[in-house]
């Protein structure tokens, strides 16, 4: 979430969305006076909280309504005459642009007490004491208590935890600084794009704030057209990964809280009016009709735009409206994308002022009864869960090489599907999945027990979902958006998730929506019966379910006497099952932590899964061992969750081959639809 005036409005009792800044505005703190009006029990505050314009009313009366209108009328001119927006809507497909990467060594200051931002009264520091000023002493007597140049460096992209021993468990702020020169041609605009920074980031250029982004796994852009200088720019970020009860995710997870600028940073140059976003996809339910839209950004919003797919000899010319948007639909006879044939087409979108190309695959994905249909034919999702951890080194994954190795292992298992748990993974992985023909489940970190009643937590989750969809909505591989993982049923939670499900469906009607649910169990005679009956399943296209028979509950053999029922006529994906094994530790099938235990567990699980009539996919937990602060057992876990089929060093455990065998059998049993 990029906060911007009007986009995030806090209040004490009632919330009023004061205006929607599609084209966001920057407000100088000094330009908007603090305004406080008190009237008996009624209270109105208009103030700038960091970057947010915050309007607060309590117990609004007719008089207060009048005051609200007056206040808005007073503030609007201040808002309206602001110049160039610095905080920008996301630019689609920056790879196709003129870019300069800012990756490499950045100067950093570790700041556990946030002294670079707050003074000893916890007030925002003004002046040169703020680290984003990058101030140097001007005389021998001047007191300056920070120095980027001598405080050490970290790699970007990269989590800080695995780059320095002292930062392994660190949660707090780190300041990053990078200098650059940029000769921006006139009539061009310049943005700085961040693939992700966990969990929140404040961005400054040449001593001025550009924006504040919340959410550790989604990209954001800041416009710097009017601020960039030919020489001597300094870009500074404060990145903070402190966990918080009201955040998404909340304080409790089972993965490492990797902090830092974890994905690439890129300067992106575009024309004054440019193609900001587009959707070129098959219409829901169709394999022959392309439906989409184009969105321009800039002053010259009404233009002719041509959408072309040269290889298919398709071309459509459109006229954008006053908002810079054009919608289209046309018939197309295309080779459809599938795991067996991951066909991608060059798609070109050319306006009068800009031209961008992408590689896009076309396929349909639907649900009919308990079936999932890919291009109109039933498909079983042979999957594996993946955390965004590097396959061959410590820390977060982010590169194309990482993606190739992780998805390569998935392919070796026989997968046609991966669940990217538990947050949006990097764009390189999605693009690699497109190329390799692996269907993807993308997820937002609505994990376990977050603050269901908190409206700002909901807005935060909605923003992260929206940012993921905005980035990925042209990827053929992506078939399912998942809105939650293992969330306990309550009215508040149901309302929260229903909102996210509705958001996902309306932002992108072409994909399926799911969530990893939990179930209810009864004992019937000598058998266990597991009931899929979470009310939220009513709203989902595909039901996900996590179960740990043989690990957290009972013994692996109990899977043999477990039956499954569902209240819903919908497909089920078993989105998690598994158990831990330390690679190289051997023993009997009943000895915890051994490869044999895990192998036996998979064998019994698979026998059970084969008996579930409405099962249409499996994604066991998990491809590779991953770091987790919850996993403390010395000599075994050592802060790793060991449920991987591959160890943290890339060694395959016995269970890997059990799953591989299951997937081979499934593939062999499939009626070949097209050549493999
Ligand atoms: C789960 C969670 C996953 C955990 C896993 C485990 O149910 O969804 O995030 O890592 O169990 O290993 O306990």
XYZ file of C-alpha atoms and ligand atoms in Angstrom:
689
model
C 0.000 0.000 0.000
C 1.359 3.360 -0.953
C -0.193 5.930 1.257
C -1.182 9.069 -0.425
C -3.495 11.935 0.362
C -7.055 10.738 0.368
C -6.220 7.102 -0.220
C -5.826 6.316 3.448
C -8.149 8.046 5.809
C -8.123 7.262 9.487
C -10.763 8.249 11.986
C -11.847 7.702 15.517
C -15.473 6.744 15.103
C -16.567 6.938 11.510
C -14.552 6.786 8.355
C -15.026 9.186 5.523
C -13.184 8.622 2.305
C -12.690 12.240 1.460
C -11.687 11.940 -2.124
C -10.151 9.387 -4.340
C -6.794 10.437 -5.671
C -6.388 8.329 -8.786
C -3.639 10.664 -9.744
C -2.080 11.103 -6.340
C -0.891 14.413 -5.067
C 1.989 15.442 -2.960
C 1.379 17.848 -0.129
C 4.151 19.670 1.637
C 3.603 19.433 5.349
C 4.173 23.123 5.745
C 1.505 23.966 3.171
C -1.391 22.452 5.037
C -2.004 24.108 8.415
C -2.984 21.923 11.280
C -6.646 22.503 11.863
C -8.477 21.475 14.928
C -12.059 22.339 15.718
C -13.551 21.285 18.994
C -17.204 21.517 19.746
C -18.596 19.933 22.889
C -18.452 16.162 22.274
C -17.907 16.654 18.559
C -14.403 16.750 17.344
C -12.922 17.276 13.929
C -9.263 16.972 13.149
C -7.679 17.667 9.828
C -4.020 17.023 9.936
C -1.174 15.494 8.059
C 0.071 12.386 9.655
C 3.386 11.743 7.997
C 2.163 11.479 4.393
C -1.505 10.930 5.089
C -4.199 13.446 5.034
C -6.249 12.349 8.006
C -9.778 13.516 8.601
C -11.287 12.525 11.902
C -14.846 13.081 13.050
C -16.627 11.796 16.047
C -20.405 11.807 16.479
C -21.004 13.784 13.363
C -23.994 16.139 13.582
C -25.522 18.329 10.840
C -23.268 21.138 12.053
C -20.284 18.872 11.763
C -21.342 17.869 8.261
C -21.329 21.531 7.337
C -17.917 21.987 8.907
C -16.666 18.972 7.000
C -17.770 20.442 3.712
C -16.227 23.778 4.589
C -12.985 22.158 5.568
C -12.857 20.162 2.383
C -13.576 23.280 0.400
C -10.688 25.012 2.183
C -8.289 22.157 1.622
C -9.116 21.308 -1.972
C -7.300 24.235 -3.536
C -4.238 23.295 -1.534
C -4.506 19.800 -2.878
C -5.403 20.760 -6.398
C -2.497 23.056 -7.131
C 0.105 20.486 -6.255
C 2.372 19.751 -9.163
C 3.858 16.494 -10.297
C 2.755 13.432 -8.439
C 5.596 11.513 -6.828
C 3.703 8.452 -5.731
C 2.504 6.599 -8.739
C 0.115 3.892 -9.795
C 2.086 0.771 -10.646
C 3.657 0.590 -14.103
C 2.929 -2.700 -15.813
C 5.864 -4.713 -17.160
C 8.843 -2.497 -16.391
C 11.085 -5.045 -18.121
C 9.863 -3.730 -21.435
C 10.976 -0.188 -20.600
C 14.129 1.824 -20.792
C 15.555 0.963 -17.359
C 18.642 1.485 -15.235
C 19.134 -0.897 -12.394
C 20.193 0.391 -9.013
C 21.137 -2.993 -7.653
C 24.452 -3.627 -5.961
C 26.091 -2.335 -2.798
C 24.082 0.301 -0.927
C 25.371 2.277 2.069
C 23.386 1.320 5.146
C 22.822 2.380 8.740
C 21.276 -0.077 11.199
C 18.915 1.975 13.353
C 17.148 -0.163 15.979
C 15.742 2.875 17.853
C 14.728 4.849 14.764
C 16.952 7.708 15.790
C 17.280 8.663 12.163
C 13.579 9.556 12.052
C 12.460 10.377 15.593
C 13.900 12.580 18.305
C 14.093 11.763 22.013
C 10.448 12.831 22.440
C 9.503 10.472 19.616
C 8.680 13.409 17.351
C 9.680 13.494 13.682
C 13.155 14.970 13.374
C 13.264 18.112 11.305
C 16.406 19.343 9.664
C 19.765 17.776 9.104
C 19.533 15.296 11.944
C 17.141 13.216 9.866
C 19.141 10.508 8.149
C 17.391 11.062 4.841
C 19.173 14.433 4.616
C 22.512 12.635 4.301
C 24.080 15.655 5.969
C 27.829 16.048 6.458
C 29.359 18.283 9.139
C 30.030 21.704 7.663
C 32.548 22.648 10.321
C 34.722 20.828 12.792
C 32.349 21.693 15.618
C 29.085 20.665 14.002
C 27.368 17.719 15.657
C 26.235 15.106 13.154
C 25.681 11.660 14.607
C 25.374 9.553 11.475
C 27.437 8.821 8.422
C 26.300 6.594 5.577
C 29.773 6.435 4.101
C 31.345 4.668 7.049
C 28.450 2.602 8.395
C 28.741 -0.448 6.169
C 27.080 -1.750 3.052
C 24.476 -4.324 2.084
C 23.533 -5.891 -1.218
C 20.337 -4.849 -2.932
C 18.344 -6.886 -3.699
C 18.801 -8.916 -0.579
C 17.477 -9.463 2.886
C 19.726 -8.036 5.572
C 19.363 -11.093 7.839
C 21.603 -13.388 5.831
C 24.173 -10.769 4.890
C 25.516 -10.068 8.358
C 25.567 -12.436 11.344
C 24.471 -9.683 13.719
C 21.327 -9.118 11.645
C 20.064 -12.699 11.517
C 17.229 -12.063 13.995
C 17.124 -8.294 13.556
C 13.731 -6.592 13.472
C 13.721 -2.828 13.178
C 14.893 -0.156 10.771
C 17.786 -0.105 8.357
C 18.509 3.002 6.266
C 19.728 2.442 2.728
C 21.458 5.011 0.544
C 22.457 4.865 -3.078
C 23.834 7.709 -5.221
C 23.282 7.968 -8.949
C 23.507 10.321 -11.899
C 20.781 10.470 -14.492
C 20.628 12.515 -17.657
C 16.877 12.485 -18.196
C 15.888 13.555 -21.697
C 13.276 16.280 -21.835
C 9.762 15.016 -22.561
C 10.438 11.866 -20.583
C 9.244 10.885 -17.149
C 11.267 8.944 -14.630
C 10.101 6.569 -11.934
C 11.906 4.525 -9.364
C 10.497 1.038 -9.049
C 10.946 -1.173 -5.995
C 10.191 -4.872 -6.440
C 9.576 -5.180 -2.696
C 10.831 -3.915 0.664
C 9.779 -5.736 3.814
C 7.678 -4.618 5.674
C 7.367 -0.901 5.170
C 9.544 1.637 3.461
C 9.855 5.410 3.533
C 11.460 6.713 0.348
C 13.438 9.962 -0.036
C 15.239 11.533 -2.948
C 17.766 14.320 -2.448
C 16.435 14.986 1.045
C 12.713 15.038 0.203
C 10.148 12.395 0.960
C 8.636 10.607 -2.030
C 6.345 8.148 -0.361
C 5.670 5.480 2.220
C 4.810 1.937 1.247
C 3.283 -0.715 3.474
C 3.383 -4.411 2.600
C 6.524 -6.497 2.290
C 5.914 -8.468 -0.894
C 4.467 -6.181 -3.514
C 6.064 -3.627 -5.841
C 5.699 0.149 -5.764
C 6.764 3.090 -7.917
C 7.616 6.690 -7.083
C 7.810 9.359 -9.722
C 10.967 11.479 -9.673
C 10.617 13.343 -12.987
C 10.831 16.794 -11.445
C 13.329 15.899 -8.766
C 16.048 13.966 -10.488
C 19.264 15.894 -11.249
C 21.819 15.075 -13.920
C 24.362 14.426 -11.188
C 24.661 13.666 -7.515
C 21.229 12.253 -6.653
C 20.921 10.365 -3.428
C 18.092 7.924 -2.914
C 17.442 6.934 0.691
C 15.035 4.403 2.146
C 14.164 3.588 5.697
C 13.005 -0.012 5.688
C 11.403 -1.403 8.818
C 10.393 -5.032 9.368
C 9.017 -4.719 12.901
C 6.062 -7.049 13.288
C 2.769 -5.557 14.472
C -0.520 -6.979 15.680
C -2.517 -4.935 13.191
C -0.312 -5.805 10.218
C -0.676 -8.255 7.351
C 0.817 -10.683 8.262
C 0.462 -10.189 11.981
C 3.149 -10.972 14.598
C 2.808 -14.728 14.363
C 4.019 -16.608 11.299
C 6.017 -19.716 10.496
C 8.569 -18.081 8.218
C 11.564 -15.815 8.592
C 10.867 -12.127 8.836
C 13.483 -11.212 6.251
C 13.929 -7.439 6.249
C 15.357 -5.156 3.625
C 15.041 -4.210 -0.005
C 14.488 -7.781 -1.028
C 13.828 -7.278 -4.741
C 15.471 -5.169 -7.464
C 15.377 -1.370 -7.581
C 15.051 0.099 -11.056
C 14.837 3.499 -12.683
C 12.146 3.395 -15.332
C 12.000 5.995 -18.106
C 8.749 6.496 -20.009
C 7.229 9.074 -22.372
C 5.213 11.933 -20.933
C 2.024 10.037 -21.650
C 2.624 6.321 -21.445
C 0.899 2.958 -21.350
C 0.686 2.462 -17.631
C -1.259 -0.782 -17.512
C -3.158 -3.169 -19.746
C -4.970 -6.448 -19.599
C -4.871 -8.768 -22.605
C -6.542 -12.038 -21.618
C -9.091 -14.508 -22.869
C -12.572 -13.595 -21.750
C -13.748 -15.674 -18.809
C -15.084 -18.967 -20.099
C -13.894 -18.427 -23.670
C -10.987 -19.898 -25.598
C -11.608 -17.740 -28.655
C -12.264 -14.222 -27.509
C -9.714 -11.777 -26.149
C -11.064 -9.147 -23.821
C -9.053 -6.410 -22.221
C -8.287 -2.805 -21.540
C -5.493 -0.269 -21.784
C -4.807 2.560 -19.352
C -2.715 5.575 -20.308
C -1.050 7.870 -17.801
C -0.170 11.475 -18.622
C -1.651 14.645 -19.979
C -2.486 13.371 -23.460
C -5.053 10.859 -22.370
C -7.190 10.680 -25.490
C -5.207 8.769 -28.064
C -5.442 6.014 -30.625
C -4.042 2.785 -29.252
C -3.319 -0.357 -31.239
C -3.178 -3.809 -29.669
C -1.329 -6.267 -31.895
C -0.449 -9.931 -31.741
C 1.677 -10.181 -34.909
C 2.136 -13.966 -34.882
C -1.644 -14.447 -34.837
C -2.136 -11.616 -37.341
C -4.366 -9.760 -34.919
C -4.619 -6.028 -34.650
C -7.231 -3.777 -33.060
C -7.209 -0.014 -32.920
C -8.950 1.718 -30.055
C -9.628 5.201 -28.836
C -8.923 5.974 -25.184
C -11.429 8.112 -23.292
C -10.898 11.235 -21.223
C -9.560 9.094 -18.405
C -7.016 7.459 -20.711
C -8.824 4.143 -20.792
C -10.003 1.959 -23.637
C -11.660 -1.424 -23.456
C -11.723 -3.964 -26.245
C -12.734 -7.447 -27.186
C -12.068 -9.390 -30.363
C -12.090 -12.937 -31.666
C -8.801 -14.780 -31.843
C -7.691 -18.193 -32.979
C -4.713 -18.910 -30.772
C -2.609 -21.834 -29.638
C -3.626 -22.067 -26.029
C -1.138 -21.971 -23.156
C -0.930 -25.156 -21.107
C 1.705 -26.972 -19.033
C 2.234 -29.307 -21.994
C 2.670 -26.422 -24.394
C 3.366 -23.125 -22.642
C 2.889 -21.022 -25.725
C 3.524 -17.288 -25.281
C 2.818 -14.609 -27.879
C 4.451 -11.257 -28.377
C 1.776 -8.691 -27.671
C 2.346 -5.090 -28.629
C 0.456 -2.104 -27.298
C 1.217 1.093 -29.154
C -0.293 4.469 -28.425
C 0.543 7.671 -30.282
C 3.199 8.449 -27.677
C 4.356 5.068 -26.400
C 4.863 1.439 -27.309
C 5.293 -1.541 -25.047
C 5.585 -5.282 -25.716
C 4.920 -8.234 -23.478
C 4.976 -12.033 -23.738
C 1.508 -13.276 -22.930
C -0.059 -16.722 -22.905
C -3.756 -17.349 -23.455
C -5.730 -20.006 -21.646
C -9.047 -20.343 -19.917
C -9.510 -21.518 -16.360
C -12.902 -22.377 -14.920
C -14.682 -24.548 -12.458
C -17.596 -26.855 -13.270
C -19.007 -28.760 -10.303
C -16.007 -30.371 -8.640
C -13.860 -30.062 -11.771
C -11.210 -27.493 -12.608
C -11.148 -26.927 -16.353
C -8.055 -25.702 -18.141
C -8.926 -24.723 -21.701
C -12.245 -26.478 -21.208
C -10.742 -29.811 -20.116
C -10.586 -31.241 -16.589
C -7.156 -30.915 -15.031
C -5.616 -32.265 -11.825
C -3.215 -29.832 -10.158
C -0.045 -31.781 -9.379
C 1.544 -29.250 -7.125
C 4.039 -28.362 -4.463
C 4.149 -25.462 -1.982
C 7.066 -23.042 -2.202
C 8.368 -20.345 0.138
C 10.352 -17.534 -1.442
C 13.716 -18.794 -0.201
C 16.790 -19.034 -2.373
C 17.508 -22.600 -3.509
C 21.287 -22.512 -3.421
C 22.172 -19.852 -0.866
C 20.667 -18.431 2.317
C 17.925 -15.812 2.291
C 15.128 -14.564 0.090
C 14.902 -15.649 -3.522
C 14.461 -12.916 -6.121
C 16.332 -13.731 -9.324
C 15.560 -15.534 -12.544
C 18.172 -18.161 -11.614
C 16.451 -18.771 -8.289
C 13.150 -19.151 -10.108
C 14.632 -21.559 -12.640
C 16.057 -23.815 -9.932
C 12.947 -23.820 -7.734
C 10.582 -24.438 -10.613
C 13.070 -26.929 -12.080
C 12.746 -29.027 -8.916
C 8.973 -28.737 -9.174
C 9.148 -29.982 -12.756
C 11.394 -32.840 -11.687
C 8.705 -33.825 -9.189
C 6.246 -33.963 -12.080
C 4.376 -30.828 -11.042
C 2.155 -28.803 -13.321
C 1.264 -26.447 -10.437
C 2.886 -24.592 -7.545
C 1.357 -22.831 -4.580
C 3.420 -19.743 -3.824
C 2.976 -19.515 -0.063
C 2.149 -17.301 1.864
C 2.612 -13.933 0.161
C 3.194 -12.634 -3.368
C 6.502 -13.968 -4.701
C 8.774 -12.042 -7.072
C 7.748 -11.280 -10.641
C 10.677 -13.236 -12.108
C 9.162 -16.430 -10.735
C 5.770 -15.713 -12.275
C 7.385 -15.036 -15.642
C 9.459 -18.207 -15.368
C 6.290 -20.185 -14.569
C 4.744 -18.734 -17.730
C 7.721 -19.974 -19.741
C 8.049 -23.370 -18.066
C 4.336 -24.168 -18.112
C 3.604 -24.339 -14.412
C 0.267 -23.152 -13.107
C 0.457 -20.887 -10.075
C -1.550 -20.186 -6.926
C -0.677 -16.654 -5.703
C -1.440 -15.693 -2.113
C -1.612 -12.700 0.209
C -0.275 -12.932 3.776
C -3.668 -13.059 5.483
C -2.226 -15.744 7.701
C -3.557 -17.343 10.879
C -5.082 -14.788 13.220
C -4.985 -11.231 12.022
C -7.142 -8.341 13.284
C -10.426 -9.164 11.572
C -12.267 -6.272 13.187
C -9.699 -3.625 12.298
C -10.722 -1.596 9.197
C -7.159 -0.488 8.505
C -5.968 -4.110 8.591
C -8.633 -4.897 5.993
C -7.566 -1.939 3.844
C -3.982 -3.097 4.102
C -4.898 -6.656 3.032
C -7.009 -5.293 0.175
C -4.108 -3.152 -0.992
C -1.670 -6.040 -0.964
C -4.154 -8.166 -2.900
C -4.726 -5.363 -5.349
C -0.992 -4.770 -5.845
C -0.442 -8.475 -6.514
C -3.273 -8.586 -9.036
C -2.075 -5.372 -10.692
C 1.382 -6.822 -11.184
C 0.392 -10.316 -12.284
C -2.899 -10.095 -14.139
C -1.329 -10.841 -17.543
C 0.464 -14.012 -16.474
C -1.104 -17.124 -17.985
C 0.509 -19.282 -15.312
C -1.417 -17.566 -12.542
C -4.759 -19.348 -12.231
C -5.738 -18.931 -8.572
C -5.666 -15.999 -6.166
C -5.719 -17.143 -2.575
C -6.984 -14.703 0.014
C -6.061 -16.476 3.260
C -4.292 -19.312 5.029
C -5.680 -21.259 8.005
C -7.857 -18.547 9.427
C -10.200 -19.397 12.318
C -13.915 -19.122 11.532
C -15.809 -16.179 13.047
C -18.298 -13.623 11.754
C -15.631 -10.939 11.613
C -13.230 -13.205 9.736
C -15.952 -14.259 7.311
C -16.791 -10.619 6.558
C -13.116 -9.787 6.075
C -12.475 -12.690 3.713
C -15.692 -12.110 1.769
C -14.515 -8.585 1.071
C -11.185 -9.881 -0.249
C -12.895 -12.538 -2.369
C -15.176 -9.908 -3.841
C -12.189 -7.619 -4.492
C -10.304 -10.362 -6.302
C -13.300 -11.314 -8.428
C -14.022 -7.765 -9.438
C -10.386 -6.784 -10.084
C -9.860 -9.877 -12.221
C -12.919 -11.883 -13.248
C -10.797 -14.284 -15.322
C -9.152 -16.147 -12.442
C -10.287 -18.447 -9.666
C -10.305 -17.477 -6.009
C -9.392 -19.816 -3.193
C -8.171 -19.909 0.417
C -6.411 -22.560 2.467
C -9.071 -23.570 4.986
C -9.203 -25.920 7.906
C -11.796 -28.558 8.592
C -13.859 -30.314 11.233
C -13.333 -33.893 12.265
C -15.658 -36.502 13.750
C -15.056 -40.093 14.774
C -17.488 -42.613 13.310
C -16.923 -46.094 14.669
C -13.346 -46.985 13.860
C -12.993 -44.288 11.201
C -12.263 -40.580 11.206
C -14.394 -38.360 9.017
C -13.163 -34.955 7.986
C -15.787 -32.477 6.911
C -15.065 -29.563 4.593
C -17.687 -27.176 5.913
C -16.097 -23.764 6.376
C -18.838 -21.250 5.428
C -16.357 -19.182 3.446
C -16.103 -22.049 0.927
C -19.497 -20.861 -0.332
C -17.807 -17.790 -1.763
C -14.739 -19.514 -3.209
C -14.278 -21.084 -6.627
C -11.803 -23.663 -5.356
C -11.538 -24.924 -1.783
C -8.065 -25.237 -0.315
C -7.517 -27.348 2.778
C -4.507 -27.900 5.026
C -4.195 -31.082 7.084
C -1.358 -32.656 9.043
C -2.501 -36.226 9.730
C 0.594 -38.097 10.865
C 2.465 -35.046 12.039
C 0.491 -32.694 14.274
C -2.444 -35.089 14.601
C -2.261 -38.836 15.125
C -0.037 -41.258 13.208
C 0.609 -41.487 9.455
C -1.251 -44.824 9.364
C -4.448 -43.125 10.537
C -4.788 -41.641 7.080
C -5.842 -45.158 6.016
C -8.983 -44.908 8.140
C -9.830 -41.309 7.341
C -12.620 -40.320 4.974
C -13.448 -36.909 3.575
C -16.788 -35.224 2.957
C -17.647 -31.847 1.534
C -20.726 -29.704 1.981
C -20.025 -28.018 -1.328
C -20.119 -29.104 -4.937
C -16.688 -27.576 -5.573
C -13.162 -28.785 -6.302
C -10.768 -29.321 -3.418
C -7.029 -28.714 -3.517
C -5.191 -30.255 -0.569
C -3.079 -27.179 -0.117
C -0.871 -28.620 2.651
C 0.126 -31.910 4.221
C 3.508 -33.247 5.253
C 5.960 -33.726 8.074
C 9.549 -32.861 8.999
C 12.660 -34.859 8.131
C 16.279 -33.898 8.560
C 18.141 -34.808 5.397
C 20.537 -37.682 6.116
C 18.835 -38.712 9.358
C 17.701 -42.314 9.054
C 15.709 -44.668 11.267
C 12.458 -46.576 11.353
C 9.278 -45.309 9.747
C 7.969 -44.441 13.202
C 10.997 -42.381 14.277
C 10.268 -38.663 14.109
C 12.531 -36.422 12.059
C 13.895 -39.269 9.931
C 13.589 -39.406 6.165
C 11.816 -42.750 6.607
C 9.113 -41.177 8.788
C 8.431 -38.524 6.175
C 8.493 -41.106 3.386
C 5.963 -43.307 5.224
C 3.764 -40.304 5.928
C 3.658 -39.413 2.225
C 2.796 -43.000 1.304
C -0.205 -43.074 3.639
C -1.278 -39.580 2.666
C -1.251 -40.423 -1.024
C -3.305 -43.574 -0.460
C -5.877 -41.452 1.384
C -5.877 -38.624 -1.152
C -6.667 -41.063 -3.954
C -9.958 -41.845 -2.197
C -11.242 -38.250 -2.112
C -13.710 -38.038 -4.984
C -13.785 -34.227 -5.154
C -10.012 -33.754 -4.921
C -8.634 -31.858 -7.938
C -5.172 -30.955 -6.760
C -2.456 -31.447 -4.168
C 0.330 -29.162 -3.019
C 2.175 -30.745 -0.098
C 4.142 -28.706 2.415
C 6.828 -28.012 1.102
C 9.457 -28.036 -1.650
C 12.457 -26.951 0.411
C 13.382 -26.595 4.096
C 12.990 -22.967 5.105
C 14.017 -20.770 7.990
C 11.545 -20.178 10.781
C 12.114 -18.662 14.233
C 9.436 -21.031 15.586
C 11.614 -24.079 14.952
C 14.169 -24.195 17.729
C 15.009 -27.886 18.265
C 18.835 -28.096 18.290
C 20.522 -30.549 15.974
C 17.302 -31.121 14.032
C 15.540 -27.889 13.278
C 18.134 -25.252 14.176
C 15.591 -22.599 13.150
C 14.518 -24.427 10.012
C 11.132 -25.922 9.257
C 12.242 -29.329 7.937
C 9.120 -30.290 6.010
C 10.964 -29.756 2.736
C 11.266 -32.539 0.196
C 14.609 -30.934 -0.553
C 16.967 -29.833 2.242
C 18.098 -26.239 2.682
C 21.232 -27.260 0.795
C 19.363 -28.726 -2.137
C 19.576 -32.439 -1.236
C 16.540 -34.551 -2.076
C 14.923 -36.547 0.709
C 13.264 -39.941 0.276
C 9.746 -38.480 0.250
C 10.659 -36.463 -2.846
C 10.643 -39.705 -4.818
C 7.353 -40.866 -3.303
C 5.605 -37.734 -4.515
C 7.389 -37.996 -7.839
C 6.002 -41.537 -8.243
C 2.473 -40.392 -7.421
C 2.643 -37.594 -9.961
C 4.106 -39.907 -12.587
C 1.151 -42.274 -12.107
C -1.307 -39.390 -12.352
C 0.306 -38.167 -15.536
C 0.322 -41.604 -17.061
C -3.355 -42.028 -16.247
C -4.250 -38.781 -18.004
C -5.742 -38.988 -21.452
C -3.169 -37.123 -23.524
C -4.817 -33.899 -24.644
C -1.940 -32.473 -26.619
C 1.637 -33.581 -27.225
C 3.897 -33.304 -24.138
C 0.758 -24.750 8.304
C 1.051 -23.413 7.757
C 2.469 -23.302 7.279
C 3.389 -23.949 8.289
C 3.060 -25.416 8.355
C 3.900 -26.177 9.382
O -0.355 -25.144 8.437
O 0.151 -23.021 6.773
O 2.779 -21.946 7.113
O 4.729 -23.744 8.000
O 1.720 -25.559 8.728
O 4.969 -26.634 9.051
O 3.459 -26.264 10.517
